[in-house]
Amino acid sequence: MSGMTESSLQTVLIVDDAPECLAQMYGLLKGHYRVLVANSGERALQIAAGEALPDLVLLDVMLPGIGGFEVCRRLKADDRTAAIAVIFLTGQGESEDEQAGFDAGAADYIIKPISPPIVLARVLTHMRLKAAADFLQDKAAFLESEVERRTREVQVIQDVTIMMMAALAETRDHETGNHLLRTQNYVRALAIELRNHPRYRAELDEQTIQLLYKSAPLHDVGKVGIPDRILLKPGRLTPDEFEIMKTHTVLGRDAIATAEKLLDGPSNFLRLAREIAYSHQEKWDGSGYPEGLSGERIPLSARLMAVADVYDALISRRVYKPPFSHETAVDMIREGSGRHFDPDVVDAFLQIAEQFRQIAQRYADAE
């Protein structure tokens, strides 16, 4: 074929122990394909095991040693060579051999002595089928890769957008983006540890923990609706001002609920974000807000967030207080078990308190 290099040609492997048959087939096909030859089943399997797989095997049935049927069965049993089409070469009147060949995995038969036009037509047909199959496989692989790439790209955009929205709310409260990084990492570490508790193992699967990690930064998104005179007040809030401050939980829930209504179906991510935004200020004993929920009526996501958020508030500098030490923060959360916090979540926190310290150091605020 003019204009084509040997490396660009499809490859035929001819397997026959008769030198005259090999020579005849080689001469017939060499101008159209890259041709390999083998005079035994053993040699055919060695070639098939090499780096460059043949696209088609023309295989004599009657071979010494490993026969043609066995060669075909071995090719079809190997995932690497199973897709190679096999055309058997057989003598006239061997109908039983034809059935055995198809049972072994053959794609076609050519009767010897061969007719050159028939050989060329049969080989061309199977080469076109192979080329079409390769094209579809390559296209499917490309499409799968492209879908994965675009999915990752969309996910990154979503994650960045979430962090941007959450950071906008935090900066109005004199807090930093590092607060978001710390709390989402605290929540993930707590969830992973709490998963060891038999009661929470099913609820805290890998996907849920990842969604908790991503939704945690939205816990205070409702603060964008709190007036500056209250949100930025350096001193203690009056009772009326505190009532307004408490509405950030409702504002956050309502904003996320509005987003949920725009979707065609439920979103576990937005559900968890809504739970956290609305209920992270609830307390185990029912003295929190906005609803005064108690115990396990508080969503687990919010119970995890409560410990993470309070720990970070304790160790961080605020206009109204200096930062407490890690040890003091741990003691205060321990004392809050059963009152402010879920005892199971506190137990998990105490098991991994050192991880909290490391997260706080890794994402520490600049002085």
Short mmCIF file of C-alpha atoms in Angstrom, two decimals:
data_model
loop_
_atom_site.label_atom_id
_atom_site.label_comp_id
_atom_site.label_asym_id
_atom_site.label_seq_id
_atom_site.Cartn_x
_atom_site.Cartn_y
_atom_site.Cartn_z
CA MET A 1 0.00 0.00 0.00
CA SER A 2 1.59 3.22 -1.13
CA GLY A 3 1.87 6.04 1.40
CA MET A 4 1.71 3.71 4.41
CA THR A 5 4.65 2.62 6.56
CA GLU A 6 4.87 -0.89 7.89
CA SER A 7 4.27 0.36 11.44
CA SER A 8 0.93 1.87 10.37
CA LEU A 9 -0.32 -1.36 8.80
CA GLN A 10 -2.54 -3.88 10.55
CA THR A 11 -0.76 -7.10 11.49
CA VAL A 12 -1.58 -10.65 10.40
CA LEU A 13 -0.01 -13.66 12.09
CA ILE A 14 0.06 -16.77 9.83
CA VAL A 15 0.50 -20.09 11.66
CA ASP A 16 1.16 -23.19 9.54
CA ASP A 17 3.73 -25.97 9.73
CA ALA A 18 3.85 -26.35 5.93
CA PRO A 19 6.55 -24.05 4.45
CA GLU A 20 4.79 -23.85 1.07
CA CYS A 21 1.55 -22.67 2.73
CA LEU A 22 3.41 -20.07 4.76
CA ALA A 23 5.17 -18.81 1.66
CA GLN A 24 1.94 -18.66 -0.33
CA MET A 25 0.00 -16.78 2.35
CA TYR A 26 2.92 -14.46 3.05
CA GLY A 27 3.25 -13.53 -0.59
CA LEU A 28 -0.48 -12.93 -0.88
CA LEU A 29 -0.81 -10.64 2.17
CA LYS A 30 2.55 -8.85 2.48
CA GLY A 31 1.55 -6.04 0.14
CA HIS A 32 -1.52 -5.23 2.23
CA TYR A 33 -0.56 -5.93 5.84
CA ARG A 34 2.37 -6.37 8.17
CA VAL A 35 2.81 -10.14 8.14
CA LEU A 36 4.29 -12.36 10.87
CA VAL A 37 4.74 -16.13 10.48
CA ALA A 38 4.99 -19.08 12.86
CA ASN A 39 5.45 -22.75 12.02
CA SER A 40 4.12 -24.12 15.34
CA GLY A 41 1.53 -23.43 17.97
CA GLU A 42 4.24 -22.77 20.56
CA ARG A 43 5.84 -20.11 18.37
CA ALA A 44 2.45 -18.53 17.65
CA LEU A 45 1.75 -18.14 21.37
CA GLN A 46 5.21 -16.62 21.91
CA ILE A 47 4.54 -14.00 19.22
CA ALA A 48 1.08 -13.26 20.63
CA ALA A 49 2.66 -12.74 24.05
CA GLY A 50 4.98 -10.05 22.66
CA GLU A 51 4.56 -6.28 22.83
CA ALA A 52 2.88 -5.83 19.43
CA LEU A 53 -0.33 -7.86 19.28
CA PRO A 54 -1.48 -9.14 15.88
CA ASP A 55 -4.84 -7.88 14.70
CA LEU A 56 -5.72 -11.22 13.08
CA VAL A 57 -4.45 -14.81 13.26
CA LEU A 58 -4.71 -17.22 10.33
CA LEU A 59 -4.32 -20.53 12.14
CA ASP A 60 -3.89 -24.00 10.66
CA VAL A 61 -5.94 -26.63 12.49
CA MET A 62 -3.44 -29.45 12.09
CA LEU A 63 -0.25 -28.42 13.88
CA PRO A 64 2.34 -30.61 15.61
CA GLY A 65 2.62 -30.19 19.36
CA ILE A 66 0.05 -27.64 20.47
CA GLY A 67 -2.77 -27.96 17.94
CA GLY A 68 -4.70 -25.12 16.36
CA PHE A 69 -7.78 -25.53 18.56
CA GLU A 70 -5.67 -25.39 21.72
CA VAL A 71 -3.80 -22.32 20.47
CA CYS A 72 -7.14 -20.62 19.86
CA ARG A 73 -8.49 -21.58 23.28
CA ARG A 74 -5.36 -20.17 24.97
CA LEU A 75 -5.60 -16.92 23.04
CA LYS A 76 -9.24 -16.52 24.02
CA ALA A 77 -8.55 -17.38 27.66
CA ASP A 78 -6.03 -14.53 28.00
CA ASP A 79 -7.63 -11.10 28.51
CA ARG A 80 -4.76 -9.50 26.62
CA THR A 81 -5.30 -11.56 23.44
CA ALA A 82 -8.98 -12.51 23.71
CA ALA A 83 -10.08 -9.84 21.24
CA ILE A 84 -7.77 -11.07 18.44
CA ALA A 85 -9.85 -12.58 15.64
CA VAL A 86 -8.85 -16.11 14.63
CA ILE A 87 -9.56 -17.57 11.18
CA PHE A 88 -8.89 -21.29 10.93
CA LEU A 89 -7.29 -22.86 7.87
CA THR A 90 -8.68 -26.35 7.30
CA GLY A 91 -8.94 -29.00 4.63
CA GLN A 92 -12.07 -29.64 2.61
CA GLY A 93 -14.81 -31.81 4.10
CA GLU A 94 -13.74 -31.33 7.74
CA SER A 95 -17.13 -30.07 8.99
CA GLU A 96 -16.60 -31.54 12.46
CA ASP A 97 -13.38 -29.53 12.72
CA GLU A 98 -15.29 -26.39 11.79
CA GLN A 99 -17.71 -26.82 14.69
CA ALA A 100 -14.87 -27.56 17.10
CA GLY A 101 -13.10 -24.44 15.85
CA PHE A 102 -16.11 -22.23 16.46
CA ASP A 103 -16.46 -23.76 19.92
CA ALA A 104 -12.81 -22.83 20.57
CA GLY A 105 -13.52 -19.20 19.65
CA ALA A 106 -12.82 -18.94 15.92
CA ALA A 107 -14.35 -16.05 13.98
CA ASP A 108 -14.24 -17.69 10.55
CA TYR A 109 -12.91 -20.54 8.36
CA ILE A 110 -10.95 -20.65 5.11
CA ILE A 111 -10.77 -23.93 3.21
CA LYS A 112 -7.46 -25.18 1.84
CA PRO A 113 -6.27 -25.19 -0.85
CA ILE A 114 -6.89 -21.48 -0.58
CA SER A 115 -8.48 -19.20 -3.15
CA PRO A 116 -6.52 -15.92 -3.10
CA PRO A 117 -9.55 -13.68 -3.74
CA ILE A 118 -11.45 -15.40 -0.89
CA VAL A 119 -8.51 -15.06 1.51
CA LEU A 120 -8.09 -11.37 0.71
CA ALA A 121 -11.83 -10.72 1.05
CA ARG A 122 -12.14 -12.60 4.36
CA VAL A 123 -9.05 -10.98 5.84
CA LEU A 124 -10.20 -7.53 4.72
CA THR A 125 -13.63 -8.07 6.31
CA HIS A 126 -12.18 -9.03 9.68
CA MET A 127 -9.57 -6.28 9.58
CA ARG A 128 -12.33 -3.73 9.02
CA LEU A 129 -14.28 -5.21 11.92
CA LYS A 130 -11.15 -5.01 14.08
CA ALA A 131 -10.48 -1.41 13.05
CA ALA A 132 -14.08 -0.45 13.81
CA ALA A 133 -13.93 -2.16 17.21
CA ASP A 134 -10.63 -0.43 18.02
CA PHE A 135 -12.09 2.93 16.99
CA LEU A 136 -15.14 2.47 19.20
CA GLN A 137 -13.00 1.30 22.10
CA ASP A 138 -10.63 4.25 21.73
CA LYS A 139 -13.55 6.65 21.41
CA ALA A 140 -15.24 5.19 24.47
CA ALA A 141 -12.00 5.48 26.44
CA PHE A 142 -11.57 9.06 25.25
CA LEU A 143 -15.14 9.96 26.16
CA GLU A 144 -14.79 8.34 29.58
CA SER A 145 -11.57 10.26 30.17
CA GLU A 146 -13.18 13.50 28.99
CA VAL A 147 -16.21 12.99 31.23
CA GLU A 148 -13.90 12.35 34.20
CA ARG A 149 -11.85 15.44 33.37
CA ARG A 150 -14.89 17.67 33.03
CA THR A 151 -16.46 16.20 36.17
CA ARG A 152 -13.29 17.01 38.11
CA GLU A 153 -13.27 20.49 36.59
CA VAL A 154 -16.89 21.13 37.58
CA GLN A 155 -16.22 19.75 41.05
CA VAL A 156 -13.24 22.06 41.52
CA ILE A 157 -15.34 25.03 40.40
CA GLN A 158 -18.07 24.02 42.83
CA ASP A 159 -15.61 23.65 45.70
CA VAL A 160 -14.01 27.02 44.98
CA THR A 161 -17.44 28.67 44.74
CA ILE A 162 -18.49 27.17 48.08
CA MET A 163 -15.33 28.41 49.75
CA MET A 164 -15.74 31.86 48.18
CA MET A 165 -19.32 32.15 49.46
CA ALA A 166 -18.36 30.96 52.93
CA ALA A 167 -15.30 33.21 53.06
CA LEU A 168 -17.46 36.22 52.15
CA ALA A 169 -19.59 35.59 55.23
CA GLU A 170 -16.57 34.97 57.47
CA THR A 171 -14.69 38.12 56.46
CA ARG A 172 -17.64 40.23 57.63
CA ASP A 173 -17.15 38.67 61.05
CA HIS A 174 -13.43 39.51 61.30
CA GLU A 175 -12.59 35.85 60.79
CA THR A 176 -10.32 34.35 58.14
CA GLY A 177 -10.48 31.74 55.45
CA ASN A 178 -8.23 29.63 57.64
CA HIS A 179 -11.14 29.28 60.08
CA LEU A 180 -13.04 27.56 57.28
CA LEU A 181 -10.12 25.26 56.48
CA ARG A 182 -9.64 24.38 60.12
CA THR A 183 -13.29 23.66 60.88
CA GLN A 184 -13.87 21.53 57.80
CA ASN A 185 -10.81 19.46 58.65
CA TYR A 186 -11.95 19.14 62.28
CA VAL A 187 -15.35 17.92 61.10
CA ARG A 188 -13.82 15.32 58.81
CA ALA A 189 -11.44 14.05 61.51
CA LEU A 190 -14.32 13.81 64.01
CA ALA A 191 -16.54 11.95 61.54
CA ILE A 192 -13.81 9.46 60.70
CA GLU A 193 -13.21 8.76 64.39
CA LEU A 194 -16.92 8.57 65.25
CA ARG A 195 -17.37 6.02 62.46
CA ASN A 196 -15.60 3.54 64.74
CA HIS A 197 -18.68 3.68 66.99
CA PRO A 198 -21.05 0.87 65.86
CA ARG A 199 -24.07 3.21 66.07
CA TYR A 200 -22.64 5.62 63.48
CA ARG A 201 -20.80 3.26 61.13
CA ALA A 202 -23.59 3.05 58.56
CA GLU A 203 -24.44 6.76 58.64
CA LEU A 204 -20.85 7.95 58.29
CA ASP A 205 -19.81 6.26 55.06
CA GLU A 206 -16.99 7.66 52.90
CA GLN A 207 -19.30 9.70 50.68
CA THR A 208 -21.11 11.27 53.63
CA ILE A 209 -17.84 12.20 55.33
CA GLN A 210 -16.62 13.86 52.14
CA LEU A 211 -19.89 15.79 51.85
CA LEU A 212 -19.61 16.88 55.49
CA TYR A 213 -16.10 18.14 54.75
CA LYS A 214 -17.32 20.16 51.78
CA SER A 215 -20.46 21.55 53.41
CA ALA A 216 -18.89 22.57 56.74
CA PRO A 217 -17.58 25.94 55.42
CA LEU A 218 -21.18 27.09 54.91
CA HIS A 219 -22.04 26.88 58.61
CA ASP A 220 -22.10 30.67 59.09
CA VAL A 221 -23.14 31.73 55.58
CA GLY A 222 -26.24 33.36 57.08
CA LYS A 223 -24.06 36.02 58.72
CA VAL A 224 -24.13 37.96 55.46
CA GLY A 225 -27.63 39.05 56.50
CA ILE A 226 -26.67 40.35 59.96
CA PRO A 227 -26.27 44.17 60.21
CA ASP A 228 -22.71 45.44 60.69
CA ARG A 229 -23.62 47.25 63.91
CA ILE A 230 -24.33 43.89 65.48
CA LEU A 231 -21.99 41.57 63.61
CA LEU A 232 -18.96 43.83 64.08
CA LYS A 233 -19.75 45.11 67.58
CA PRO A 234 -16.60 44.72 69.72
CA GLY A 235 -18.41 44.49 73.06
CA ARG A 236 -21.11 42.26 74.51
CA LEU A 237 -24.39 42.20 72.60
CA THR A 238 -27.59 43.37 74.22
CA PRO A 239 -30.41 40.79 74.51
CA ASP A 240 -32.18 42.35 71.51
CA GLU A 241 -28.97 42.36 69.47
CA PHE A 242 -28.31 38.74 70.35
CA GLU A 243 -31.78 37.79 69.14
CA ILE A 244 -30.92 39.34 65.78
CA MET A 245 -27.52 37.60 65.74
CA LYS A 246 -29.23 34.25 66.30
CA THR A 247 -31.17 34.70 63.05
CA HIS A 248 -27.99 33.94 61.05
CA THR A 249 -28.90 30.25 61.44
CA VAL A 250 -32.32 30.83 59.87
CA LEU A 251 -30.90 33.06 57.13
CA GLY A 252 -28.32 30.41 56.25
CA ARG A 253 -30.91 27.63 56.18
CA ASP A 254 -33.27 29.66 54.01
CA ALA A 255 -30.56 30.57 51.51
CA ILE A 256 -29.53 26.93 51.10
CA ALA A 257 -33.17 25.78 50.95
CA THR A 258 -33.73 28.24 48.10
CA ALA A 259 -30.83 26.64 46.22
CA GLU A 260 -32.32 23.18 46.83
CA LYS A 261 -35.60 24.22 45.20
CA LEU A 262 -33.74 25.03 41.99
CA LEU A 263 -32.64 21.41 41.61
CA ASP A 264 -34.61 18.65 39.94
CA GLY A 265 -34.02 16.28 42.84
CA PRO A 266 -32.63 16.10 46.39
CA SER A 267 -28.97 16.91 47.08
CA ASN A 268 -27.24 15.27 50.02
CA PHE A 269 -24.62 17.99 49.95
CA LEU A 270 -27.14 20.82 50.27
CA ARG A 271 -29.14 18.86 52.86
CA LEU A 272 -26.07 18.53 55.08
CA ALA A 273 -25.13 22.17 54.49
CA ARG A 274 -28.65 23.23 55.47
CA GLU A 275 -28.58 21.09 58.63
CA ILE A 276 -25.21 22.50 59.67
CA ALA A 277 -26.12 26.13 58.95
CA TYR A 278 -29.42 25.88 60.82
CA SER A 279 -28.60 23.65 63.79
CA HIS A 280 -24.88 24.06 64.67
CA GLN A 281 -25.82 26.39 67.54
CA GLU A 282 -28.17 23.86 69.13
CA LYS A 283 -27.01 22.28 72.41
CA TRP A 284 -27.35 18.70 73.60
CA ASP A 285 -29.39 19.77 76.66
CA GLY A 286 -31.85 21.85 74.60
CA SER A 287 -30.56 25.28 75.65
CA GLY A 288 -29.30 26.28 72.21
CA TYR A 289 -30.96 27.96 69.25
CA PRO A 290 -32.84 28.47 66.95
CA GLU A 291 -35.29 25.70 67.97
CA GLY A 292 -33.97 24.52 71.32
CA LEU A 293 -33.53 20.98 70.00
CA SER A 294 -31.98 18.44 72.36
CA GLY A 295 -30.15 15.13 72.11
CA GLU A 296 -30.39 13.20 68.89
CA ARG A 297 -33.12 15.49 67.59
CA ILE A 298 -30.17 17.64 66.56
CA PRO A 299 -28.81 16.35 63.23
CA LEU A 300 -25.51 14.51 63.55
CA SER A 301 -23.91 16.88 61.05
CA ALA A 302 -24.70 19.84 63.33
CA ARG A 303 -23.48 17.99 66.45
CA LEU A 304 -20.13 17.43 64.75
CA MET A 305 -19.98 21.04 63.61
CA ALA A 306 -20.73 22.33 67.12
CA VAL A 307 -17.58 20.76 68.57
CA ALA A 308 -15.45 21.83 65.63
CA ASP A 309 -16.73 25.42 65.69
CA VAL A 310 -16.43 25.90 69.46
CA TYR A 311 -12.93 24.41 69.59
CA ASP A 312 -11.77 26.80 66.89
CA ALA A 313 -13.44 29.77 68.58
CA LEU A 314 -11.70 28.88 71.86
CA ILE A 315 -8.18 28.67 70.41
CA SER A 316 -8.61 31.75 68.18
CA ARG A 317 -8.12 35.40 69.06
CA ARG A 318 -11.29 37.50 69.07
CA VAL A 319 -11.86 41.18 69.74
CA TYR A 320 -13.50 40.21 73.02
CA LYS A 321 -11.00 37.53 74.18
CA PRO A 322 -7.43 36.23 73.80
CA PRO A 323 -6.84 32.73 72.36
CA PHE A 324 -7.04 29.87 74.84
CA SER A 325 -4.45 27.10 74.81
CA HIS A 326 -5.23 23.77 73.17
CA GLU A 327 -5.26 22.12 76.62
CA THR A 328 -7.76 24.64 77.97
CA ALA A 329 -9.99 24.22 74.92
CA VAL A 330 -9.93 20.43 75.33
CA ASP A 331 -10.88 20.74 79.01
CA MET A 332 -13.76 23.11 78.24
CA ILE A 333 -15.18 20.78 75.57
CA ARG A 334 -14.83 17.83 77.95
CA GLU A 335 -16.78 19.79 80.58
CA GLY A 336 -19.47 20.55 77.99
CA SER A 337 -20.16 16.88 77.29
CA GLY A 338 -23.81 16.09 77.90
CA ARG A 339 -24.72 19.76 78.21
CA HIS A 340 -23.48 21.65 75.17
CA PHE A 341 -22.19 18.68 73.17
CA ASP A 342 -23.15 15.14 72.20
CA PRO A 343 -21.20 12.87 74.58
CA ASP A 344 -20.32 10.45 71.74
CA VAL A 345 -18.89 13.29 69.67
CA VAL A 346 -16.91 14.55 72.66
CA ASP A 347 -15.52 11.04 73.23
CA ALA A 348 -14.41 10.97 69.60
CA PHE A 349 -12.89 14.43 69.98
CA LEU A 350 -10.90 13.37 73.06
CA GLN A 351 -9.50 10.39 71.14
CA ILE A 352 -8.13 12.65 68.38
CA ALA A 353 -7.46 15.89 70.25
CA GLU A 354 -3.87 15.82 69.04
CA GLN A 355 -5.14 15.79 65.43
CA PHE A 356 -7.08 18.96 66.21
CA ARG A 357 -3.91 20.58 67.51
CA GLN A 358 -2.04 19.60 64.33
CA ILE A 359 -4.84 20.93 62.10
CA ALA A 360 -4.86 24.20 64.04
CA GLN A 361 -1.11 24.54 63.60
CA ARG A 362 -1.20 23.65 59.91
CA TYR A 363 -3.84 26.28 59.14
CA ALA A 364 -2.89 28.84 61.77
CA ASP A 365 -3.82 32.48 61.19
CA ALA A 366 -1.06 34.92 60.35
CA GLU A 367 -0.27 37.22 63.24
#
